[in-house]
XYZ file of N, CA and C in Angstrom:
420
model
N 23.375 -3.026 139.536
C 23.312 -4.431 140.230
C 22.621 -4.438 141.203
N 22.276 -3.307 142.536
C 22.091 -3.120 143.726
C 20.473 -3.387 143.318
N 19.790 -2.715 141.813
C 18.907 -3.033 141.524
C 18.245 -4.538 141.482
N 19.018 -5.252 141.084
C 18.571 -7.049 141.114
C 18.749 -7.632 142.767
N 19.757 -7.000 143.348
C 19.651 -7.078 144.846
C 18.768 -7.075 145.589
N 17.936 -6.058 145.610
C 16.451 -5.581 145.912
C 15.060 -6.491 145.488
N 15.438 -6.721 143.896
C 14.757 -7.605 143.314
C 14.012 -8.730 144.451
N 15.535 -9.341 143.667
C 15.935 -11.312 144.688
C 15.552 -11.050 146.109
N 15.288 -9.942 146.929
C 15.023 -9.796 147.774
C 13.646 -10.038 148.391
N 13.009 -9.430 147.615
C 11.342 -8.996 147.577
C 11.104 -10.237 146.276
N 11.627 -11.190 145.890
C 11.190 -12.210 145.002
C 10.888 -13.256 145.722
N 9.675 -14.181 145.993
C 9.568 -15.321 146.262
C 8.495 -15.738 144.954
N 8.712 -17.468 144.810
C 8.265 -17.892 143.926
C 6.627 -17.825 143.391
N 6.251 -18.297 142.663
C 4.406 -18.362 142.789
C 4.103 -19.547 142.181
N 3.203 -19.847 141.958
C 2.774 -21.238 141.260
C 1.812 -19.744 140.224
N 1.825 -21.060 139.111
C 1.355 -19.802 138.106
C 2.633 -19.495 137.125
N 4.025 -19.343 137.737
C 4.549 -19.030 136.474
C 5.537 -20.118 135.994
N 6.254 -20.042 134.848
C 7.524 -20.928 134.266
C 8.105 -21.131 135.771
N 7.575 -22.779 135.333
C 8.461 -23.993 136.252
C 9.938 -23.342 136.621
N 10.283 -23.231 137.222
C 12.342 -23.033 137.115
C 12.521 -21.944 136.262
N 11.635 -21.201 136.065
C 11.780 -20.467 135.600
C 13.694 -19.071 136.056
N 14.331 -18.221 135.056
C 15.755 -18.049 136.062
C 15.921 -17.200 137.614
N 14.638 -16.521 137.125
C 14.062 -16.351 138.677
C 13.975 -17.193 139.509
N 13.124 -17.848 139.128
C 12.975 -19.250 140.442
C 14.751 -19.966 141.034
N 15.303 -20.179 139.822
C 16.737 -20.980 140.004
C 17.573 -20.084 140.740
N 17.493 -18.725 140.551
C 18.290 -17.679 141.608
C 18.076 -18.000 143.179
N 16.393 -17.625 142.953
C 15.907 -17.435 144.454
C 16.761 -18.883 145.242
N 16.166 -20.141 144.371
C 16.900 -21.516 145.324
C 18.617 -21.095 145.525
N 19.088 -20.745 144.411
C 19.931 -20.952 144.429
C 20.643 -20.101 145.979
N 20.153 -18.751 145.609
C 20.850 -17.793 146.599
C 20.332 -18.531 148.132
N 19.408 -18.988 148.051
C 18.590 -19.723 149.503
C 19.851 -20.861 149.890
N 20.125 -21.106 148.902
C 20.790 -22.905 149.533
C 22.080 -22.243 150.004
N 22.786 -21.058 149.032
C 24.243 -21.050 149.513
C 24.416 -19.821 151.248
N 23.283 -19.077 151.162
C 23.258 -18.368 152.066
C 23.359 -19.844 153.635
N 21.973 -20.601 153.236
C 21.537 -21.770 154.376
C 23.210 -22.458 154.535
N 23.874 -22.984 153.425
C 24.892 -23.324 153.277
C 26.555 -22.689 154.249
N 26.416 -21.360 154.018
C 27.042 -20.511 154.530
C 26.729 -20.399 155.856
N 25.394 -19.908 156.512
C 25.513 -20.056 157.985
C 26.350 -21.379 158.486
N 25.444 -22.548 157.773
C 25.773 -23.628 158.485
C 27.696 -24.206 158.744
N 28.301 -23.227 157.658
C 29.760 -23.718 157.637
C 29.872 -22.652 158.613
N 29.902 -21.625 158.570
C 29.479 -19.891 159.788
C 28.982 -21.074 161.079
N 28.748 -21.701 161.622
C 27.793 -22.644 162.673
C 29.191 -24.005 163.018
N 29.622 -24.451 161.809
C 30.658 -25.283 161.855
C 31.687 -25.053 162.408
N 32.191 -23.696 162.379
C 33.431 -23.106 162.105
C 33.494 -23.076 163.660
N 32.220 -22.470 164.186
C 32.325 -21.886 165.630
C 32.549 -23.391 166.672
N 31.843 -24.110 166.544
C 31.875 -25.548 167.033
C 32.960 -26.229 166.897
N 33.463 -26.277 165.742
C 35.073 -26.551 165.812
C 36.053 -25.898 167.334
N 36.071 -24.495 166.741
C 36.701 -23.585 168.124
C 36.424 -24.201 169.262
N 35.166 -23.845 169.404
C 34.745 -24.164 170.240
C 35.319 -25.503 171.427
N 35.367 -26.869 170.250
C 35.731 -27.850 171.172
C 36.974 -27.996 171.196
N 37.989 -27.261 170.477
C 39.286 -26.461 170.698
C 39.698 -26.153 172.322
N 38.248 -25.229 172.598
C 39.033 -24.746 173.265
C 38.305 -25.304 174.571
N 37.684 -26.208 174.644
C 37.301 -26.897 175.557
C 38.227 -28.005 175.820
N 39.442 -28.148 175.189
C 40.370 -29.627 175.267
C 40.980 -29.485 176.814
N 40.709 -29.323 178.191
C 41.519 -29.631 179.182
C 40.654 -30.608 180.408
N 41.606 -30.228 180.872
C 41.564 -31.966 181.850
C 40.539 -31.326 183.377
N 39.900 -32.197 183.129
C 38.840 -32.073 183.819
C 39.039 -33.203 185.853
N 39.074 -32.944 186.687
C 39.286 -34.046 187.687
C 38.317 -34.726 188.294
N 37.008 -33.601 188.359
C 36.078 -34.441 188.935
C 35.591 -34.962 187.802
N 35.258 -36.856 188.365
C 34.468 -37.393 186.853
C 33.022 -37.484 186.576
N 32.491 -36.381 187.503
C 30.795 -35.957 187.037
C 30.861 -35.193 186.197
N 32.036 -33.964 186.258
C 32.207 -33.102 185.407
C 32.487 -33.564 184.360
N 33.986 -34.194 184.391
C 34.090 -35.097 183.450
C 32.962 -35.098 182.182
N 32.208 -36.221 183.027
C 31.354 -36.889 181.822
C 30.616 -36.024 181.469
N 30.183 -34.993 181.725
C 28.653 -34.581 181.195
C 29.895 -33.259 180.749
N 30.931 -33.114 180.504
C 31.811 -32.232 179.248
C 31.861 -33.456 178.098
N 32.468 -34.625 178.292
C 32.275 -35.619 177.458
C 31.045 -36.035 176.609
N 29.905 -35.639 176.967
C 27.950 -35.683 176.702
C 28.188 -34.513 175.748
N 28.682 -33.444 176.471
C 28.197 -31.853 175.911
C 29.368 -32.403 174.562
N 30.207 -32.602 174.287
C 31.496 -32.535 173.008
C 30.516 -34.233 172.397
N 30.160 -34.964 172.638
C 29.400 -35.963 171.791
C 28.639 -35.481 171.117
N 27.656 -34.983 172.027
C 26.429 -34.417 170.891
C 26.877 -32.889 170.096
N 27.601 -32.509 170.639
C 28.679 -31.365 169.518
C 29.235 -32.095 167.999
N 29.646 -33.170 167.890
C 30.218 -33.732 167.256
C 28.754 -34.716 166.515
N 27.682 -34.940 166.800
C 26.739 -35.478 166.698
C 26.281 -34.383 165.879
N 25.534 -33.619 166.400
C 25.404 -31.956 165.518
C 26.706 -31.727 164.467
N 27.799 -31.429 164.856
C 28.605 -31.076 163.746
C 28.189 -33.088 162.423
N 28.545 -34.168 162.686
C 28.463 -34.768 161.100
C 26.917 -33.979 160.573
N 25.946 -34.118 161.888
C 24.667 -33.596 160.547
C 24.535 -32.791 159.779
N 25.341 -31.864 160.187
C 25.160 -29.740 159.397
C 26.648 -30.215 157.635
N 27.227 -31.279 158.262
C 28.573 -32.039 157.306
C 27.579 -32.843 155.953
N 26.318 -33.275 156.349
C 25.650 -34.114 155.830
C 24.863 -33.496 154.885
N 23.930 -32.550 155.716
C 23.006 -31.353 155.165
C 23.878 -30.607 154.351
N 25.045 -30.258 154.418
C 26.072 -29.245 153.716
C 26.285 -29.747 152.283
N 26.665 -31.948 152.507
C 26.421 -32.557 151.160
C 25.267 -32.213 149.639
N 23.899 -32.213 151.115
C 22.946 -32.022 150.356
C 22.842 -30.676 149.069
N 22.953 -29.416 150.640
C 23.280 -28.296 149.593
C 23.785 -28.207 148.507
N 24.851 -28.590 148.989
C 25.849 -28.609 147.240
C 25.517 -29.779 145.977
N 24.745 -30.625 146.558
C 24.043 -31.647 145.611
C 22.898 -30.812 144.935
N 22.191 -30.180 145.394
C 21.101 -29.282 144.897
C 21.664 -28.184 144.101
N 22.827 -27.552 145.087
C 23.707 -26.883 144.398
C 23.501 -26.913 142.637
N 24.410 -28.485 142.499
C 24.530 -28.872 141.383
C 23.618 -29.470 140.056
N 22.693 -29.787 140.940
C 21.249 -29.807 140.314
C 20.504 -28.849 139.221
N 21.319 -27.788 139.985
C 20.400 -26.008 139.749
C 20.988 -25.804 138.898
N 23.051 -26.138 138.280
C 23.910 -26.174 137.248
C 23.091 -26.536 136.325
N 22.908 -28.003 136.202
C 23.011 -28.651 135.576
C 21.118 -29.225 134.600
N 20.415 -28.107 135.440
C 18.939 -28.280 135.024
C 17.775 -28.885 135.766
N 18.347 -29.686 136.866
C 17.047 -31.266 136.928
C 16.668 -30.178 138.179
N 17.052 -29.801 138.412
C 16.559 -28.903 140.643
C 15.085 -28.503 139.829
N 14.613 -29.211 141.109
C 13.058 -28.794 141.490
C 11.992 -30.409 140.937
N 13.076 -31.041 140.101
C 12.299 -32.296 139.502
C 12.329 -33.367 140.341
N 10.845 -34.700 140.727
C 11.148 -35.173 140.805
C 12.142 -36.601 141.211
N 13.435 -37.169 141.245
C 14.112 -37.818 141.011
C 13.279 -39.457 140.637
N 12.257 -39.429 141.106
C 11.522 -40.346 141.219
C 10.384 -40.438 139.672
N 9.704 -39.842 140.014
C 8.887 -39.407 138.819
C 9.058 -38.576 137.786
N 10.292 -37.730 137.863
C 10.309 -36.816 137.263
C 9.170 -35.020 136.832
N 8.403 -35.922 137.765
C 6.920 -34.304 138.160
C 7.865 -33.225 138.929
N 7.226 -32.032 138.371
C 7.954 -31.046 139.153
C 7.605 -31.275 140.779
N 8.235 -30.520 141.819
C 8.270 -30.541 142.646
C 7.333 -28.900 143.428
N 6.368 -29.151 143.981
C 5.764 -27.951 144.370
C 6.676 -26.905 144.922
N 6.429 -25.687 144.625
C 7.217 -24.394 145.115
C 7.110 -24.411 146.782
N 6.129 -24.326 147.011
C 5.908 -24.742 148.734
C 6.751 -26.025 149.236
N 6.936 -26.829 148.949
C 8.140 -27.650 149.319
C 9.534 -27.225 149.124
N 9.324 -26.697 147.895
C 11.120 -26.696 147.665
C 11.605 -25.277 149.027
N 10.148 -24.060 148.772
C 10.601 -23.143 149.851
C 10.595 -23.837 151.165
N 10.123 -24.824 151.766
C 10.379 -25.288 153.181
C 11.562 -25.978 152.986
N 11.869 -27.358 152.100
C 13.163 -27.727 152.490
C 13.775 -27.884 150.345
N 14.411 -26.615 150.504
C 15.084 -26.515 149.260
C 15.708 -28.037 148.737
N 16.590 -28.791 149.977
C 17.020 -29.606 149.178
C 16.594 -31.055 149.041
N 14.941 -30.667 148.833
C 13.970 -31.845 148.487
C 14.405 -32.697 147.296
N 13.786 -33.779 146.975
C 14.205 -34.475 145.538
C 13.428 -35.023 145.121
N 12.384 -35.155 145.996
C 11.353 -35.979 145.523
C 9.973 -35.155 146.184
N 8.494 -35.300 145.322
C 7.609 -34.703 145.692
C 7.103 -34.981 146.997
N 6.132 -34.376 147.619
C 5.783 -35.015 148.966
C 4.998 -36.230 148.719
N 4.408 -36.804 147.555
C 3.506 -38.347 147.101
C 4.987 -38.952 147.134
N 5.894 -38.682 146.373
C 6.945 -39.646 145.957
C 7.638 -39.813 147.593
N 7.435 -38.721 148.613
C 8.510 -38.855 149.349
C 8.076 -39.838 150.363
N 6.389 -40.240 150.796
C 5.756 -40.732 151.205
C 5.915 -42.459 151.073
N 5.774 -41.870 150.074
C 5.538 -43.365 149.184
C 7.049 -44.410 149.323
N 8.013 -43.780 149.527
C 9.586 -44.080 149.521
C 10.025 -44.458 150.906
N 9.159 -43.221 151.452
C 9.047 -43.521 152.909
C 8.009 -45.362 153.456
N 7.274 -45.374 153.175
C 6.631 -46.692 153.185
C 6.512 -47.669 153.258
N 7.442 -48.087 151.738
C 8.600 -49.092 151.505
C 9.629 -49.162 152.455
N 10.542 -47.979 152.966
C 10.972 -48.537 153.734
C 10.962 -48.847 154.896
N 9.522 -48.211 155.218
C 8.997 -49.021 156.778
C 9.040 -50.789 156.255
N 8.660 -50.874 155.308
C 8.458 -52.645 154.838
C 9.383 -53.340 155.071
N 10.009 -52.557 154.128
C 11.637 -53.303 154.391
C 12.219 -53.954 155.645
N 12.020 -52.533 156.273
C 12.629 -52.512 157.856
C 11.886 -53.483 158.486
N 10.889 -53.802 158.442
C 10.216 -54.789 159.312
C 10.454 -55.697 159.084
N 10.827 -56.456 158.107
C 10.440 -57.582 157.367
C 12.060 -58.378 158.536
């Protein structure tokens, strides 16, 4: 088992391999699980910090500053929660054999893109097209 661990720590998916072979799937699964664990740990620390900081501050300026900090922490926590949800969805796609393929075109998402953004659900071209369409509809 230790040999497998060393293998996966040194392994990097490369173009030219069979797309989403077992090694690539395991690489991305581990990357996603590690990312999720880091986020959950950060989230736990944030919650503990918020609980520790509940105190009555008499100075109005200090209280405003404290409330601003808390609001920022809560927004960060919400973003992390949404990110964990996207990570869970990516892990489901791995389990269902759909990971790495664009949800719009069905084409493989580049390994470089998946390495940089393992929760990506679209190729770069499809994502750009999607964002352009959203911008047009938003501007209406």
